[in-house]
Short mmCIF file of C-alpha atoms and ligand atoms in Angstrom, two decimals:
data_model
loop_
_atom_site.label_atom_id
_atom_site.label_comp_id
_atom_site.label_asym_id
_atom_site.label_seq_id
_atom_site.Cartn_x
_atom_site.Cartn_y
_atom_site.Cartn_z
CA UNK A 1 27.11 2.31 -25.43
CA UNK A 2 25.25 5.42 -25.68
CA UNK A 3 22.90 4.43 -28.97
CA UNK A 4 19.64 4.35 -28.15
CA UNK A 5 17.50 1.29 -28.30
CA UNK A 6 13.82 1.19 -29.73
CA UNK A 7 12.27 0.90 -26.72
CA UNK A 8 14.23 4.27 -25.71
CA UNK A 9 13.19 6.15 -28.94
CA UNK A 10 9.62 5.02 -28.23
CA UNK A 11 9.67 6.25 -24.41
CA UNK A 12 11.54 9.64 -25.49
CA UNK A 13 8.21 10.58 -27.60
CA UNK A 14 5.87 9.63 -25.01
CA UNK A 15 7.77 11.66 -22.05
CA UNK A 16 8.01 14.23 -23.71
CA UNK A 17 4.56 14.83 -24.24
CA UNK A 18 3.90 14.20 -20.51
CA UNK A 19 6.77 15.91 -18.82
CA UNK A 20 6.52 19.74 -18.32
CA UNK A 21 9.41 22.00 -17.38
CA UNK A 22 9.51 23.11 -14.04
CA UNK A 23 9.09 26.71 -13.54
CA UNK A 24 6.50 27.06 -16.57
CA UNK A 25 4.22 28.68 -13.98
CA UNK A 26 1.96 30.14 -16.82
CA UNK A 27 1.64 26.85 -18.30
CA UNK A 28 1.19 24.99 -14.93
CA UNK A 29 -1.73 27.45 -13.76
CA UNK A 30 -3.51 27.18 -17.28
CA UNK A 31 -3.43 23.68 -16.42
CA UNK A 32 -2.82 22.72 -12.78
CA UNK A 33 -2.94 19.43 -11.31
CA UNK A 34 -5.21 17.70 -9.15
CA UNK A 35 -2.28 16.90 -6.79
CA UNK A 36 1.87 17.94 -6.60
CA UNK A 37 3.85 15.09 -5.08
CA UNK A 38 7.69 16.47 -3.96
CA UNK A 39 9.99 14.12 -3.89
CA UNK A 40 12.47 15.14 -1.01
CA UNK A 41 15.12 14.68 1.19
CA UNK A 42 13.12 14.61 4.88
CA UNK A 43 14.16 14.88 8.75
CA UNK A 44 11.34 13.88 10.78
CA UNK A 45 10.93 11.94 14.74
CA UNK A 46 9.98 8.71 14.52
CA UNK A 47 11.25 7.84 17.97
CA UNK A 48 10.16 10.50 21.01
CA UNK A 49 13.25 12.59 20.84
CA UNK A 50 15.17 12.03 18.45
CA UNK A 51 15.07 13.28 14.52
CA UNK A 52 15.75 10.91 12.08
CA UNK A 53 17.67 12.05 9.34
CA UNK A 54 18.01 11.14 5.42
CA UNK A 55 14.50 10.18 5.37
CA UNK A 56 12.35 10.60 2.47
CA UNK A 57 9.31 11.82 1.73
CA UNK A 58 6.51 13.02 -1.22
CA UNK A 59 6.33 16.57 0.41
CA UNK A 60 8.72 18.90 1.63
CA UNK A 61 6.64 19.72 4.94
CA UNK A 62 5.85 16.16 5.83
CA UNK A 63 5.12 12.21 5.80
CA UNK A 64 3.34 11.12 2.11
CA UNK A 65 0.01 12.66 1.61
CA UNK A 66 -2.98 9.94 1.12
CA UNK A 67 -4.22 11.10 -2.39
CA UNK A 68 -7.43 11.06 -3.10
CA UNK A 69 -9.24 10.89 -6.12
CA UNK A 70 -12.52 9.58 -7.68
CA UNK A 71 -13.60 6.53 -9.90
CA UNK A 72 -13.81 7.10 -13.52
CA UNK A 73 -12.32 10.42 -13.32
CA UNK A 74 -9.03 12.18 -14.74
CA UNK A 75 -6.52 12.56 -11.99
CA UNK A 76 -3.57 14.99 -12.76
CA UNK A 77 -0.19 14.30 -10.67
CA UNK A 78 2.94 15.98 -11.04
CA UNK A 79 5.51 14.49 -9.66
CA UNK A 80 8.79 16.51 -8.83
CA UNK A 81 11.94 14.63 -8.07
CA UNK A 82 13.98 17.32 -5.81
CA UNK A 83 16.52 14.03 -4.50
CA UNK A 84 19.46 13.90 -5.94
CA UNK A 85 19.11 10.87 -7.82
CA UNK A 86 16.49 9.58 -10.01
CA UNK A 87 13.29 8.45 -9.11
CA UNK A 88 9.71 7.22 -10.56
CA UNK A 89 6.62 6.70 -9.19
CA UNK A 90 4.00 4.23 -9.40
CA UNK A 91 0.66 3.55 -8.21
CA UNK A 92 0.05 0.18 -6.94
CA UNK A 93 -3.00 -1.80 -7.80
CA UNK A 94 -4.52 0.99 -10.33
CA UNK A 95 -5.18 -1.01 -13.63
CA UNK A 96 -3.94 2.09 -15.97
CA UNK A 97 -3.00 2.94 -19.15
CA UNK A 98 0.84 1.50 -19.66
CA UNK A 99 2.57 4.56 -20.29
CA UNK A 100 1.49 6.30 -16.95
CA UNK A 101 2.37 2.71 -14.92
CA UNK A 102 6.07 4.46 -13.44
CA UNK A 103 7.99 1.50 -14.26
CA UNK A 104 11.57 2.39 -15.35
CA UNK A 105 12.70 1.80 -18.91
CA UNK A 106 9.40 -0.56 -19.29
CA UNK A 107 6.99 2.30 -19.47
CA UNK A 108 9.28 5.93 -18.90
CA UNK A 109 12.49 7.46 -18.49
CA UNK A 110 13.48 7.62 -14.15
CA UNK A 111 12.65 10.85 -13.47
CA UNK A 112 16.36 11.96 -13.02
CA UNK A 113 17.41 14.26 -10.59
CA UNK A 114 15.74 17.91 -10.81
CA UNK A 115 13.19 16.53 -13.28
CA UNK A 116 9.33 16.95 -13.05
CA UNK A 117 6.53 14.24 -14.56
CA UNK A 118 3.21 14.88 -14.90
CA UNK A 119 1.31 11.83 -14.40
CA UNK A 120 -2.29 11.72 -15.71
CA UNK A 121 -4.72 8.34 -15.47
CA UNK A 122 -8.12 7.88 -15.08
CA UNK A 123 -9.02 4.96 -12.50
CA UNK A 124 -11.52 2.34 -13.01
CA UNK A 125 -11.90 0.75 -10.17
CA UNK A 126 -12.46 2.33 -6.21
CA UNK A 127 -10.99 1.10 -3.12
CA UNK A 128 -7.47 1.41 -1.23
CA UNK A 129 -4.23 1.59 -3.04
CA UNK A 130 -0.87 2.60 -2.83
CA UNK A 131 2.11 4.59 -4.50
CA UNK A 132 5.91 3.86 -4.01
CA UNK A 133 8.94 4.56 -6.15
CA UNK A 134 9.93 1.75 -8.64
CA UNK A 135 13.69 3.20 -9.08
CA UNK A 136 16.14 2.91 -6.38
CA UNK A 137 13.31 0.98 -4.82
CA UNK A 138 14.69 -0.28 -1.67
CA UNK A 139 16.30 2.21 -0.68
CA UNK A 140 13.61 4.93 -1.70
CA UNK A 141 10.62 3.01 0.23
CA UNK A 142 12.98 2.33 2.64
CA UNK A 143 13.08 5.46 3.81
CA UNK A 144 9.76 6.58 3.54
CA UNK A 145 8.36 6.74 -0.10
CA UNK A 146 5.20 4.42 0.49
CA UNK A 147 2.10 6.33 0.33
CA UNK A 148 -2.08 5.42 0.69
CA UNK A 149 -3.85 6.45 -2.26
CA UNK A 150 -7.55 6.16 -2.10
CA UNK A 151 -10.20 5.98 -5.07
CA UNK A 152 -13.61 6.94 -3.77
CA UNK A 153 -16.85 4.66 -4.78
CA UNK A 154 -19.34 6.76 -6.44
CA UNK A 155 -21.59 6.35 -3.86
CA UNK A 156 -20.67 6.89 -0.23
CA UNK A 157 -21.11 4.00 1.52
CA UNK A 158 -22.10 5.89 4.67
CA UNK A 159 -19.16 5.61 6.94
CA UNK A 160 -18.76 8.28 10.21
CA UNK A 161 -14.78 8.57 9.31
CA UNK A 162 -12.25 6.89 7.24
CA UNK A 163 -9.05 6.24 8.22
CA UNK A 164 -5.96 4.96 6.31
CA UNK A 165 -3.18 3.38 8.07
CA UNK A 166 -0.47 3.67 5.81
CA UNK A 167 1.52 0.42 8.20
CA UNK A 168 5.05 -0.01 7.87
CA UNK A 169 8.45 -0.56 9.38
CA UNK A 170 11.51 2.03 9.93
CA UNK A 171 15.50 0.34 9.30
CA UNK A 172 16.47 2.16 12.47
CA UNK A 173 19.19 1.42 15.27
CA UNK A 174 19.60 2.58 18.80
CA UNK A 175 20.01 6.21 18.19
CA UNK A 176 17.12 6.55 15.71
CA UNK A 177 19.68 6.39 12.45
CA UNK A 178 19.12 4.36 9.45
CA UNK A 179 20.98 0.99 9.86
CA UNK A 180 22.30 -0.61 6.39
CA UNK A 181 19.03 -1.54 4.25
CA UNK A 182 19.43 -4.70 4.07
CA UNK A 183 21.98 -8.55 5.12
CA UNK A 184 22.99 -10.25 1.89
CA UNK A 185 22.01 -13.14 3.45
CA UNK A 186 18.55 -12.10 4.78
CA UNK A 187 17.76 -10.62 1.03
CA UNK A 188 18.88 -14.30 -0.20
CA UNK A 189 16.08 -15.84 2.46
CA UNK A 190 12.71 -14.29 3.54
CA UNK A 191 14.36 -10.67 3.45
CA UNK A 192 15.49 -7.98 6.04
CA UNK A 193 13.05 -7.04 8.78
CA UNK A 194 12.85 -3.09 9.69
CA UNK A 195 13.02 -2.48 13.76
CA UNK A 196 10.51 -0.34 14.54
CA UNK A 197 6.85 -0.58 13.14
CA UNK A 198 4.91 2.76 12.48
CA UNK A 199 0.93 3.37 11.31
CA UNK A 200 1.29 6.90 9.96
CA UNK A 201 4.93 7.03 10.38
CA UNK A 202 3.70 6.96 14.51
CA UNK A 203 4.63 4.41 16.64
CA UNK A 204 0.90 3.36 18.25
CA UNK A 205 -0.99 6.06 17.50
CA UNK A 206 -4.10 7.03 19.20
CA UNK A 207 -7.03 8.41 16.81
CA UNK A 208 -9.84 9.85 18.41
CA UNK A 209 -12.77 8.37 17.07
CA UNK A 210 -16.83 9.14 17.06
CA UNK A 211 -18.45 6.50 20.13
CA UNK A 212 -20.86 3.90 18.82
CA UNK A 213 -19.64 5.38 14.98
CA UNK A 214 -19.10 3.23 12.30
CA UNK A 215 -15.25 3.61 11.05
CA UNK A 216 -13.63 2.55 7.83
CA UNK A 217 -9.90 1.56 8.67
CA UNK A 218 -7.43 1.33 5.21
CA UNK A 219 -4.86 -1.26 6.29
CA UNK A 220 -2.36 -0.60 4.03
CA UNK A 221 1.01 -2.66 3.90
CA UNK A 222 3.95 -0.98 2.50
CA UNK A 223 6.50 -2.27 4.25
CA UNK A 224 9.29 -3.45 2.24
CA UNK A 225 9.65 -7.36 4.32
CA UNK A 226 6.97 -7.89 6.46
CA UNK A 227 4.39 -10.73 5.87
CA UNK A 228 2.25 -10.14 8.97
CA UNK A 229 -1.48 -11.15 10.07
CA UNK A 230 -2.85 -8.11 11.69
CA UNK A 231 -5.70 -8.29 13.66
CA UNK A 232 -8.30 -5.69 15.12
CA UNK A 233 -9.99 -5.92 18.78
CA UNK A 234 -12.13 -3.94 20.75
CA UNK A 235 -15.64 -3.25 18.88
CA UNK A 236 -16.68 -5.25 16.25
CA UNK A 237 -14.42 -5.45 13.21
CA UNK A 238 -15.37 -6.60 9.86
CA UNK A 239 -12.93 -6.78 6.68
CA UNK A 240 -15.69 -5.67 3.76
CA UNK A 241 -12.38 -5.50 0.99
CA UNK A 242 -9.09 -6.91 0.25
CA UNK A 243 -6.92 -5.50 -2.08
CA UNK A 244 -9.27 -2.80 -3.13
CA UNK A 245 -12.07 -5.38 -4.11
CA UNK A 246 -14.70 -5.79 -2.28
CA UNK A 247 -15.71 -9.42 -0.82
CA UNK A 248 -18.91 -11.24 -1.54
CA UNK A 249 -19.45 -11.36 2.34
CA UNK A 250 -18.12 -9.71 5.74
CA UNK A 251 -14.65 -11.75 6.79
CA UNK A 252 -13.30 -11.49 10.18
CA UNK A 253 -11.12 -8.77 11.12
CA UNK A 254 -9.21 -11.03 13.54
CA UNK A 255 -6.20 -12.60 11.63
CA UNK A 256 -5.89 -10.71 8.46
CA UNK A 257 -2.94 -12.20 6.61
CA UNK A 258 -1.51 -9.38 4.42
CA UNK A 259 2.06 -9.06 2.88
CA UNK A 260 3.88 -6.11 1.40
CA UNK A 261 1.84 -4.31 -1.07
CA UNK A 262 -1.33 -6.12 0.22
CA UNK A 263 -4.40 -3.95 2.03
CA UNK A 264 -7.73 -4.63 3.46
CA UNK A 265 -10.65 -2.27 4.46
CA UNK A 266 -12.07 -2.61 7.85
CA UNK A 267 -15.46 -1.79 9.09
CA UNK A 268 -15.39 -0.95 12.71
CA UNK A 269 -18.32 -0.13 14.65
CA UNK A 270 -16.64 1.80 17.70
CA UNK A 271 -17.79 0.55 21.50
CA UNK A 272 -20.67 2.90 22.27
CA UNK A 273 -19.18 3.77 25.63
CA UNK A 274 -16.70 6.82 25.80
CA UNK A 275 -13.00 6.26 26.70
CA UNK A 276 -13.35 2.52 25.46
CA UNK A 277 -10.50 1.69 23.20
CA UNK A 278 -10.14 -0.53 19.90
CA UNK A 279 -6.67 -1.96 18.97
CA UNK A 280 -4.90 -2.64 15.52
CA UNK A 281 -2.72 -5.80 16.57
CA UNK A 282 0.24 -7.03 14.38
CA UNK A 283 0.08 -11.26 15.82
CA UNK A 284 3.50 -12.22 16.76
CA UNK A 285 4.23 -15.69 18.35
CA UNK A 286 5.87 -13.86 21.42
CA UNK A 287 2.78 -11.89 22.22
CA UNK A 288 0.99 -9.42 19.96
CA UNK A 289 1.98 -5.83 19.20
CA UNK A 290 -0.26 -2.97 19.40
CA UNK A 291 0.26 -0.89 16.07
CA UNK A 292 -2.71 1.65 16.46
CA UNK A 293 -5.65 2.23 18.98
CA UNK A 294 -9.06 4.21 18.29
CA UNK A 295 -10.72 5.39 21.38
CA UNK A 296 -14.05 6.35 21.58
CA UNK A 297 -15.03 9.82 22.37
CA UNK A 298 -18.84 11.13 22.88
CA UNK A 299 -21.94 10.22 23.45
CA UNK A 300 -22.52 7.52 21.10
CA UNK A 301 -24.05 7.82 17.31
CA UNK A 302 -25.74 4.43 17.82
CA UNK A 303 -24.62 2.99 14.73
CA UNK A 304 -24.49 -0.77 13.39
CA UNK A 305 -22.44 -2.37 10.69
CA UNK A 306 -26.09 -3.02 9.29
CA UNK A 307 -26.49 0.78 8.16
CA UNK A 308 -23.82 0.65 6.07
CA UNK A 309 -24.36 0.28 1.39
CA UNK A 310 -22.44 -2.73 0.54
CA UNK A 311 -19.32 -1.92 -1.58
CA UNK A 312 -20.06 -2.08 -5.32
CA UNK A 313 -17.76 -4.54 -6.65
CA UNK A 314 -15.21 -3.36 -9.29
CA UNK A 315 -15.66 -3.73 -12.99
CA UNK A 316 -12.75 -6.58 -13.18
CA UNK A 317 -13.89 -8.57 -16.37
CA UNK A 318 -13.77 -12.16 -15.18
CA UNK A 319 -11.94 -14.58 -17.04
CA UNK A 320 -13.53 -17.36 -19.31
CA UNK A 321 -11.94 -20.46 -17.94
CA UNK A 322 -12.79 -22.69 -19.92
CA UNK A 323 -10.79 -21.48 -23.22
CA UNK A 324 -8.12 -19.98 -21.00
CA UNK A 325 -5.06 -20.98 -21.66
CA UNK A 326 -2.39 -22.01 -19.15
CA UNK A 327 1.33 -20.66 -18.50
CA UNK A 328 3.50 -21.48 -16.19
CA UNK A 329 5.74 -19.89 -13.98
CA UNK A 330 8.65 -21.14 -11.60
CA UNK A 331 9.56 -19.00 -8.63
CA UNK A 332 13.12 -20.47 -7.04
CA UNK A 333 16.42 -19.31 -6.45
CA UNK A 334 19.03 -17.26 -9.29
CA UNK A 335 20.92 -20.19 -11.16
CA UNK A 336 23.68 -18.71 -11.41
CA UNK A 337 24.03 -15.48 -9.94
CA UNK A 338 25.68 -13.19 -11.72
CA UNK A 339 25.74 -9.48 -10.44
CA UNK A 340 22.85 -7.38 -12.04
CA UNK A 341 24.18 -4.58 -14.49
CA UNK A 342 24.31 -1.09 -13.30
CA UNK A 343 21.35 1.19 -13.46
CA UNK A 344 20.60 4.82 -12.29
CA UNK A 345 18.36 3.08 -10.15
CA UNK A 346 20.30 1.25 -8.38
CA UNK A 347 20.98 -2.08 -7.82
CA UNK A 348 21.79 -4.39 -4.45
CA UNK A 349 24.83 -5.56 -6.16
CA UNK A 350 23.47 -9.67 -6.03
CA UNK A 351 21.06 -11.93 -7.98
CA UNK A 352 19.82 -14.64 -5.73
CA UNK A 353 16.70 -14.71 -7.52
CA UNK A 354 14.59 -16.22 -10.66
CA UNK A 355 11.48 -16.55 -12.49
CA UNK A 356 11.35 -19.28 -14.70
CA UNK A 357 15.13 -19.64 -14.04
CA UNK A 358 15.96 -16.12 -15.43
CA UNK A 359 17.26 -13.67 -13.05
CA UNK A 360 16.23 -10.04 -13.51
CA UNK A 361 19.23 -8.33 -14.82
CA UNK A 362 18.45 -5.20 -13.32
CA UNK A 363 16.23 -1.87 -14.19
CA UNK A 364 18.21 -1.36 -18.03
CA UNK A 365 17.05 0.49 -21.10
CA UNK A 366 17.03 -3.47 -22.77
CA UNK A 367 15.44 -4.16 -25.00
CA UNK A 368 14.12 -6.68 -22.33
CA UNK A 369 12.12 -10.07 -23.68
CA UNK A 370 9.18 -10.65 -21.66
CA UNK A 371 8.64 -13.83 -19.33
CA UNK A 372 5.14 -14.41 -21.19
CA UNK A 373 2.91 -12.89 -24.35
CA UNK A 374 -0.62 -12.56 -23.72
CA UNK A 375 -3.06 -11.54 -26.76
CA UNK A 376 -5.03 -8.65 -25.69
CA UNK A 377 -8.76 -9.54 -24.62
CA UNK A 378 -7.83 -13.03 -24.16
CA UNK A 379 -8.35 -14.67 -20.71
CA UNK A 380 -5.50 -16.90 -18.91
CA UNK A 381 -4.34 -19.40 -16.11
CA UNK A 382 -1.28 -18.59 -14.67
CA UNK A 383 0.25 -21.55 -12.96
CA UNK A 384 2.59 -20.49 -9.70
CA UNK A 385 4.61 -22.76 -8.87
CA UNK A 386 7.02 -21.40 -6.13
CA UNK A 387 10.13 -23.81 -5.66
CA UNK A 388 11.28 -22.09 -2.66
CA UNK A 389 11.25 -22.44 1.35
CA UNK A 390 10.60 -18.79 1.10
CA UNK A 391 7.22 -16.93 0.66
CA UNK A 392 6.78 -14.89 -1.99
CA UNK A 393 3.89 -11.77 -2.78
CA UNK A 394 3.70 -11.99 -6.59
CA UNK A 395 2.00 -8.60 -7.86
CA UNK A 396 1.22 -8.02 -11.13
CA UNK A 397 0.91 -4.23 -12.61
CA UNK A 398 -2.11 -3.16 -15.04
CA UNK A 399 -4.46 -5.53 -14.76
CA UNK A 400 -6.43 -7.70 -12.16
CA UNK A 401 -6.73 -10.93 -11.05
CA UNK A 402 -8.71 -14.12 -9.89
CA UNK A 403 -7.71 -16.51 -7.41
CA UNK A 404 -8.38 -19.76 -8.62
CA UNK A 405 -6.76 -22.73 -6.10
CA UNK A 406 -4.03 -24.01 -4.49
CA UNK A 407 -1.85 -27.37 -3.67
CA UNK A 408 -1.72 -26.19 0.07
CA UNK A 409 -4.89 -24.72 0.85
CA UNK A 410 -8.25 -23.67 -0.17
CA UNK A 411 -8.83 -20.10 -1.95
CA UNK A 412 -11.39 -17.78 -1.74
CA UNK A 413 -12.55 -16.83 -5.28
CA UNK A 414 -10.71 -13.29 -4.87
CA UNK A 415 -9.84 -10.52 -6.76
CA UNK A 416 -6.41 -9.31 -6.55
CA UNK A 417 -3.14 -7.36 -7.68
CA UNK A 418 -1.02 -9.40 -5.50
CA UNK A 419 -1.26 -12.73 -4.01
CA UNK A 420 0.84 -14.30 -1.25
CA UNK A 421 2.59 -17.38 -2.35
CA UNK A 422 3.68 -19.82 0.34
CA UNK A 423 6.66 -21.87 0.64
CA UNK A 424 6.32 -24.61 -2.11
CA UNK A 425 3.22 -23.55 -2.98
CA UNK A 426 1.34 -24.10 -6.99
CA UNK A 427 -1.42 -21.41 -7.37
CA UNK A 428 -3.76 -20.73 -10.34
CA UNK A 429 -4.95 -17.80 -10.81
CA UNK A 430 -6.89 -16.23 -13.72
CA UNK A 431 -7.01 -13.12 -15.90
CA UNK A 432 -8.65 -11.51 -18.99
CA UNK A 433 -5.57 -10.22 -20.75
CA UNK A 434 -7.83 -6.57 -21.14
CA UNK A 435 -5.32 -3.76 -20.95
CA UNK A 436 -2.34 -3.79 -23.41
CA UNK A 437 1.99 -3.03 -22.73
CA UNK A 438 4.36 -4.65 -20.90
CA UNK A 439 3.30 -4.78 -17.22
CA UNK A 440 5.56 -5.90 -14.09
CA UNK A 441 5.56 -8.70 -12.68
CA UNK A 442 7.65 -9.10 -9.09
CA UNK A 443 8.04 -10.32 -5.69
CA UNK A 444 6.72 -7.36 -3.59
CA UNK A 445 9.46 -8.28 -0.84
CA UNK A 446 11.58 -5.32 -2.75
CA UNK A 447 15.04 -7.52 -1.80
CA UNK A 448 13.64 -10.06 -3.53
CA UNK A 449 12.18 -8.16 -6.70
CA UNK A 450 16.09 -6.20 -6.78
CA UNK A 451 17.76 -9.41 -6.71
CA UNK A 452 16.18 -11.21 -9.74
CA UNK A 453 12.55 -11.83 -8.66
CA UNK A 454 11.41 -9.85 -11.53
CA UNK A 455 10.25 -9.27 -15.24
CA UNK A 456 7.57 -8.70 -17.45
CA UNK A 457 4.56 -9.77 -18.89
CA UNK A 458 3.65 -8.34 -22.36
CA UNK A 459 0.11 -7.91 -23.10
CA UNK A 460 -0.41 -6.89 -27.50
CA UNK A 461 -2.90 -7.22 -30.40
CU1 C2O B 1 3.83 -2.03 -5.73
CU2 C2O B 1 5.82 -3.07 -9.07
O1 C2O B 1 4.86 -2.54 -7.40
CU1 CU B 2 2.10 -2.31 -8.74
CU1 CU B 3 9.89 -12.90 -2.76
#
């Protein structure tokens, strides 16, 4: 029970060389970090009135910091886990070396209980990401661990303000109490909805913003359910970047279709008039829902989306199609369902879910096979074929990835970590296999991912 596998021994050498021991304050200051993230236990109003306890949060003092940091240079995080239970963090959408990916067992040790990490990674590509917990996961971003991180472009694109919207929903009932975190039978379907929807852990905030300014809005979505098209009104709204790459034209910012894990950057140009207000919309069928507003405040700067440097597109190496080579992947339900085995972090307690008919068996030392072997600097077609009434957000850690088309509808040629599959859907997408380790691959509606909708793709020489 207690021998250690390979993968174990291998993960033991490589955390301790990045792990430091907490209170080595001569060490630390010799060598601080660009940014401390404190995993705690957090009380904070969500609802007017009323403190919500047994939240969580990556600061002692308050909601998740948005991390900044720049393309192309060293970033230093150490991570602290003060919960009492383990934790890990990972940084969604950042195509990084393996071993600083925060995947549990597949790339580190959880960070247990008490423990520190010092994360370190150098990021290639600018635009808006995220960082959540991959341990514990529902529960953790359940109760607040979802953070924006943002990578700067090297040249500022000439924005008056930049805002991120870090856009998610609370599990909360009547008296402003976390409710269970999920129905077994919702997690077996399209998942468990939260009950009340926050930007910046607010329920519709108001941001003052510069009259007749140009804005950037960060939609990001890192709620743990919600599929949602969002929409923004009021001044004139263009998305300029999905998923932290930048589009070959302006889209409209009127129905933007994001799920969980997904963002897109808005240019606004605010109305020139003071007191004028623009509204972030979440589209519902009974009447949309007014997430945000920016009001305009000043005389105005006179700006127009025209004045703004288009966003330099990432260096994603695109995929040779024509020697890729195909594999396939099914998406359906768990064939036969056993429980997943235990795991410090956590487990649901079902399997509902499968890729290519194998269910996930839970976050486990392993040694784990992976669902698919990709030779490193080779490019591939990766055939989704999703067998289920259910959509699915398929993300993909360490590398990036082309959408190529669809049985249902027609793609734009975009670059992505995670792409929304629709009930019964078949997607292609493409890849260059550039960046080598075993790298997740999951349904980003967490219920999903913890119930079998998860594994690995392994990426070697
Ligand atoms: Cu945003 Cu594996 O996750
Ligand atoms: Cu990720
Ligand atoms: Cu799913």
């Amino acid at each position: 029970m207690l021998g250690l596998s390979r993968r174990e021994l291998l993960l033991g050498s490589a955390a301790t060389g990045a792990a430091f021991a907490t209170g080595g304050l001569a060490a630390r200051a010799a060598n601080s970090p660009d940014h401390t993230l404190t995993i705690s236990p957090y009380e904070h109003s969500l609802l007017p009135g009323i403190v919500t306890r047994d939240m969580m949060s990556f600061a002692p003092d308050g909601p998740p910091p948005v991390l900044r940091m720049r393309r192309g240079e060293t970033t230093v995080i150490d991570v602290q886990n003060t919960l009492n239970e383990a934790s890990v963090v990972h940084w969604h959408g950042l195509r990084i070396a393996n071993a600083m990916d925060g995947v549990p067992y597949l790339t580190q040790h959880p960070i247990e209980a008490g423990q520190s990490f010092r994360y370190a990674f150098t990021p290639p590509d600018a635009g808006t990401f995220w960082y959540h917990p991959h341990c514990n996961t529902l529960e953790q971003m359940g109760r607040g661990l979802t953070g924006v991180l943002i990578v700067e472009e090297d040249e500022d694109p000439g924005f008056d303000m930049d805002i991120p919207l870090n856009i998610r929903d609370f599990r909360l009932g009547g008296d402003g109490q976390f409710i269970e975190m999920f129905k077994a039978r919702n997690a077996a379907r399209g998942g468990t909805y939260g009950t009340v929807s926050t930007v910046n852990w607010q329920i519709d905030p108001v941001y003052e913003v510069p009259a007749g300014g140009l804005v950037r809005l960060r939609l990001a979505v890192t709620d743990v359910t919600r599929v949602g098209t969002f929409g923004v009104e009021g001044g004139v709204a263009q998305v300029i970047a999905l998923d932290s790459n930048p589009l070959p034209g302006p889209m409209s910012a009127e129905n933007i279709l994001l799920s969980p894990g997904q963002r897109a950057d808005v240019a606004l140009k605010v109305p020139d008039e003071e007191g004028q207000d623009v509204t972030l919309f979440l589209r519902r069928p009974n009447g949309d829902k007014a997430l945000a507003r920016f009001r305009a405040t000043g005389t105005s700067a006179n700006r127009q989306l025209a004045d703004l440097k288009a966003l330099p597109s990432n260096p994603v190496p695109r995929p040779d199609l024509a020697n890729a080579e195909v594999i396939d992947f099914v998406f359906g339900w768990s064939p036969e369902g056993d429980a997943p085995q235990a795991s410090i972090c956590g487990s649901l307690g079902y399997t509902f879910w499968s890729i290519n008919r194998e269910a996930w068996p839970g976050d486990v030392p392993g040694p784990l096979d992976p669902l698919a072997r990709m030779k490193l600097g080779k490019s591939y077609v990766l055939r989704l074929r999703n067998e289920s009434p259910n959509a699915h957000p398929i993300h993909l850690h360490g590398v990036s990835f082309q959408l190529l088309r669809s049985n249902k509808r027609k793609l734009p040629p975009l670059v992505t970590d995670t792409a929304l599959l629709l009930e019964e859907e078949t997607m292609e997408i493409a890849l260059v296999a550039d960046n080598p380790g075993d790298w997740a691959f999951h349904c980003h509606v967490i219920e999903h991912q913890k119930t079998g909708l998860a594994g690995f793709l392994r990426i070697e020489d």
